[in-house]
Tab-separated table of C-alpha atoms in Angstrom:
chain	number	residue	atom	x	y	z
A	1	MET	CA	0.000	0.000	0.000
A	2	VAL	CA	1.375	3.394	-1.013
A	3	ARG	CA	1.614	5.886	1.819
A	4	LEU	CA	0.298	9.369	0.978
A	5	THR	CA	2.134	12.529	1.924
A	6	ARG	CA	0.354	14.986	4.193
A	7	ALA	CA	-0.374	17.232	1.207
A	8	GLU	CA	-1.817	14.295	-0.761
A	9	GLN	CA	-3.970	13.333	2.224
A	10	GLN	CA	-5.274	16.897	2.429
A	11	VAL	CA	-6.189	16.877	-1.275
A	12	ARG	CA	-7.908	13.513	-0.905
A	13	THR	CA	-9.885	14.675	2.128
A	14	HIS	CA	-10.882	17.855	0.277
A	15	GLU	CA	-12.126	15.846	-2.730
A	16	HIS	CA	-14.005	13.335	-0.537
A	17	LEU	CA	-15.750	16.168	1.292
A	18	LEU	CA	-16.686	17.882	-1.988
A	19	ARG	CA	-18.258	14.666	-3.314
A	20	ALA	CA	-20.019	13.944	-0.032
A	21	GLY	CA	-21.312	17.509	0.160
A	22	GLN	CA	-22.708	17.285	-3.343
A	23	GLU	CA	-24.436	13.975	-2.581
A	24	VAL	CA	-25.905	15.147	0.724
A	25	PHE	CA	-27.054	18.497	-0.692
A	26	LEU	CA	-28.803	16.699	-3.562
A	27	ARG	CA	-30.377	14.172	-1.213
A	28	ARG	CA	-31.401	16.457	1.668
A	29	GLY	CA	-31.286	19.974	0.260
A	30	PHE	CA	-29.080	22.755	1.578
A	31	LEU	CA	-31.247	23.520	4.585
A	32	GLY	CA	-31.723	19.863	5.522
A	33	ALA	CA	-28.056	18.934	5.171
A	34	THR	CA	-25.875	19.091	8.256
A	35	VAL	CA	-22.122	19.358	8.569
A	36	GLU	CA	-22.195	16.159	10.634
A	37	GLU	CA	-24.025	14.225	7.907
A	38	ILE	CA	-21.677	15.491	5.194
A	39	ALA	CA	-18.613	14.582	7.249
A	40	ALA	CA	-19.999	11.128	8.054
A	41	GLU	CA	-20.814	10.528	4.368
A	42	ALA	CA	-17.159	11.242	3.546
A	43	GLY	CA	-15.854	9.202	6.475
A	44	TYR	CA	-14.538	12.147	8.507
A	45	THR	CA	-15.513	14.211	11.527
A	46	ARG	CA	-17.259	17.550	11.280
A	47	GLY	CA	-13.945	19.219	12.099
A	48	ALA	CA	-12.681	18.247	8.642
A	49	VAL	CA	-15.505	20.201	6.988
A	50	TYR	CA	-14.718	23.276	9.075
A	51	LYS	CA	-10.972	22.943	8.497
A	52	HIS	CA	-11.292	22.635	4.715
A	53	PHE	CA	-14.281	24.897	4.034
A	54	GLY	CA	-15.165	26.877	7.146
A	55	GLY	CA	-18.635	25.299	7.279
A	56	LYS	CA	-21.573	24.330	5.114
A	57	GLU	CA	-21.672	27.614	3.168
A	58	GLY	CA	-17.976	27.414	2.316
A	59	LEU	CA	-18.417	23.834	1.153
A	60	TRP	CA	-21.303	24.930	-1.074
A	61	LEU	CA	-19.153	27.681	-2.609
A	62	ALA	CA	-16.327	25.204	-3.288
A	63	ILE	CA	-18.752	22.776	-4.961
A	64	VAL	CA	-20.210	25.533	-7.147
A	65	GLU	CA	-16.768	26.796	-8.085
A	66	ALA	CA	-15.610	23.305	-9.067
A	67	ASP	CA	-18.830	22.704	-11.023
A	68	ALA	CA	-18.540	26.035	-12.868
A	69	GLY	CA	-15.357	24.888	-14.588
A	70	THR	CA	-17.000	21.655	-15.675
A	71	HIS	CA	-20.062	23.547	-16.906
A	72	LEU	CA	-17.973	25.985	-18.944
A	73	GLN	CA	-15.899	23.199	-20.452
A	74	GLY	CA	-19.059	21.335	-21.508
A	75	LEU	CA	-20.651	24.506	-22.872
A	76	ARG	CA	-17.483	25.368	-24.805
A	77	GLY	CA	-17.315	21.890	-26.327
A	78	ALA	CA	-20.974	21.961	-27.345
A	79	LEU	CA	-20.806	25.479	-28.803
A	80	ASP	CA	-17.669	24.563	-30.773
A	81	GLN	CA	-19.837	22.001	-32.582
A	82	ALA	CA	-22.770	24.386	-33.199
A	83	THR	CA	-23.387	25.236	-36.846
A	84	CYS	CA	-26.618	27.253	-36.657
A	85	ARG	CA	-29.107	29.116	-34.445
A	86	ASP	CA	-31.098	25.952	-33.713
A	87	ASP	CA	-27.944	24.261	-32.393
A	88	VAL	CA	-27.281	27.172	-30.015
A	89	ILE	CA	-30.896	27.127	-28.804
A	90	ALA	CA	-30.737	23.363	-28.247
A	91	ILE	CA	-27.496	23.725	-26.286
A	92	LEU	CA	-28.740	26.585	-24.100
A	93	SER	CA	-32.062	24.882	-23.372
A	94	GLY	CA	-30.689	21.381	-23.000
A	95	VAL	CA	-29.865	21.193	-19.283
A	96	THR	CA	-32.856	19.300	-17.960
A	97	GLY	CA	-33.543	16.212	-15.950
A	98	GLU	CA	-34.229	15.235	-12.386
A	99	GLU	CA	-30.701	15.847	-11.058
A	100	ALA	CA	-30.517	19.287	-12.712
A	101	ALA	CA	-33.897	20.190	-11.196
A	102	LYS	CA	-32.780	19.009	-7.733
A	103	TRP	CA	-29.525	20.936	-8.007
A	104	THR	CA	-31.393	24.079	-9.022
A	105	THR	CA	-33.735	23.657	-6.060
A	106	VAL	CA	-30.745	23.406	-3.739
A	107	ALA	CA	-29.241	26.530	-5.339
A	108	ALA	CA	-32.484	28.421	-4.718
A	109	GLU	CA	-32.411	27.286	-1.062
A	110	VAL	CA	-28.856	28.568	-0.724
A	111	LEU	CA	-29.807	31.949	-2.186
A	112	ALA	CA	-32.754	32.271	0.196
A	113	ALA	CA	-30.751	31.049	3.208
A	114	THR	CA	-27.793	33.358	2.620
A	115	ALA	CA	-29.630	36.491	1.479
A	116	GLN	CA	-29.403	37.894	5.016
A	117	GLN	CA	-25.717	36.964	5.382
A	118	PRO	CA	-23.927	39.772	3.508
A	119	GLU	CA	-20.476	38.145	3.523
A	120	ILE	CA	-21.710	34.824	2.094
A	121	ALA	CA	-24.107	36.575	-0.300
A	122	ALA	CA	-21.211	38.685	-1.614
A	123	GLN	CA	-19.096	35.560	-2.183
A	124	ILE	CA	-21.955	33.863	-4.050
A	125	ALA	CA	-22.548	37.007	-6.123
A	126	ALA	CA	-18.842	37.259	-7.011
A	127	LEU	CA	-18.711	33.606	-8.020
A	128	GLN	CA	-21.876	33.988	-10.117
A	129	GLN	CA	-20.573	37.158	-11.768
A	130	CYS	CA	-17.292	35.481	-12.686
A	131	HIS	CA	-19.186	32.549	-14.210
A	132	ASP	CA	-21.605	34.858	-16.043
A	133	ASP	CA	-18.697	36.861	-17.483
A	134	GLN	CA	-17.122	33.684	-18.839
A	135	VAL	CA	-20.440	32.536	-20.345
A	136	VAL	CA	-20.914	35.975	-21.935
A	137	ALA	CA	-17.448	35.832	-23.522
A	138	LEU	CA	-18.044	32.311	-24.777
A	139	LEU	CA	-21.475	33.146	-26.218
A	140	ALA	CA	-20.192	36.366	-27.797
A	141	GLU	CA	-17.516	34.411	-29.648
A	142	HIS	CA	-19.928	31.796	-30.977
A	143	LEU	CA	-22.842	34.112	-31.749
A	144	ARG	CA	-20.442	36.276	-33.772
A	145	ARG	CA	-19.084	33.196	-35.552
A	146	LEU	CA	-22.614	32.053	-36.440
A	147	GLY	CA	-23.906	35.507	-37.398
A	148	LEU	CA	-26.452	35.638	-34.574
A	149	GLU	CA	-27.531	38.790	-32.771
A	150	PRO	CA	-29.031	38.768	-29.264
A	151	ALA	CA	-32.184	40.889	-28.797
A	152	MET	CA	-30.704	42.413	-25.636
A	153	PRO	CA	-27.167	43.016	-24.341
A	154	LEU	CA	-25.498	39.642	-23.858
A	155	PRO	CA	-24.675	40.147	-20.146
A	156	GLN	CA	-28.374	40.814	-19.495
A	157	LEU	CA	-29.399	37.818	-21.603
A	158	VAL	CA	-27.141	35.535	-19.556
A	159	VAL	CA	-28.690	36.847	-16.318
A	160	LEU	CA	-32.185	36.397	-17.789
A	161	LEU	CA	-31.454	32.809	-18.814
A	162	GLY	CA	-30.002	31.990	-15.391
A	163	ALA	CA	-32.973	33.461	-13.531
A	164	LEU	CA	-35.449	31.877	-15.913
A	165	GLY	CA	-33.680	28.540	-15.609
A	166	ILE	CA	-33.924	28.608	-11.814
A	167	GLY	CA	-37.584	29.618	-11.907
A	168	LEU	CA	-38.508	27.005	-14.487
A	169	ALA	CA	-36.603	24.251	-12.668
A	170	LEU	CA	-38.416	25.093	-9.423
A	171	ARG	CA	-41.726	25.094	-11.284
A	172	GLN	CA	-40.914	21.707	-12.786
A	173	VAL	CA	-40.297	20.301	-9.301
A	174	VAL	CA	-43.611	21.683	-8.013
A	175	VAL	CA	-45.860	21.387	-11.086
A	176	GLU	CA	-45.761	17.845	-12.363
A	177	GLY	CA	-45.659	17.561	-16.143
A	178	SER	CA	-44.686	21.177	-16.806
A	179	ASP	CA	-42.587	21.576	-19.944
A	180	SER	CA	-39.879	23.973	-18.813
A	181	ARG	CA	-37.684	23.266	-21.811
A	182	ALA	CA	-40.398	24.391	-24.247
A	183	VAL	CA	-40.686	27.737	-22.441
A	184	LEU	CA	-36.933	28.223	-22.526
A	185	VAL	CA	-36.784	27.337	-26.238
A	186	HIS	CA	-39.460	29.959	-27.038
A	187	VAL	CA	-37.593	32.619	-25.077
A	188	LEU	CA	-34.323	31.763	-26.812
A	189	GLU	CA	-36.005	31.854	-30.233
A	190	ALA	CA	-37.230	35.368	-29.435
A	191	MET	CA	-33.841	36.436	-28.088
A	192	LEU	CA	-31.585	35.182	-30.915
A	193	SER	CA	-31.929	36.273	-34.519
A	194	ALA	CA	-29.711	36.272	-37.584
A	195	ALA	CA	-27.546	39.410	-37.765
């Protein structure tokens, strides 16, 4: 058995806690999840969560930050393959499914729970703004390449799509059989036209 260095052990613990946090948040929601449950899921004590992330909110931020890179990489790969407006609409409206809806519900819980915590809310806002800026740059490149013009400034369109996505995902969780994707497709069709 290979013995890990202290630094390697720290990285491994960090990764285990990230995975456990993601699983527990999806299963129990942000408000229902406890630091103790997350730590136990990863095989550690609650002290490990506090040491690595400062608490449940810090763990959430680390999960979102790690997921943002994956999201951007997937979006970049998909947009690189897009050849027309319909491809872009399909890509931007394509994130659906039960896990996506659960994750969006958890994100909405986090926003509501941290709205009265200015320090955490500022960290979430900064993380979201950084992600939005990267999505704007990526969309600008591909919309230009495909000769598409957004009906509103691209930064505002990205905010609109994010807010609409959260609202539609929450609606889908509450209203059985609602077709959130169809709504998003119609909005995107109205928002993107040939230049």
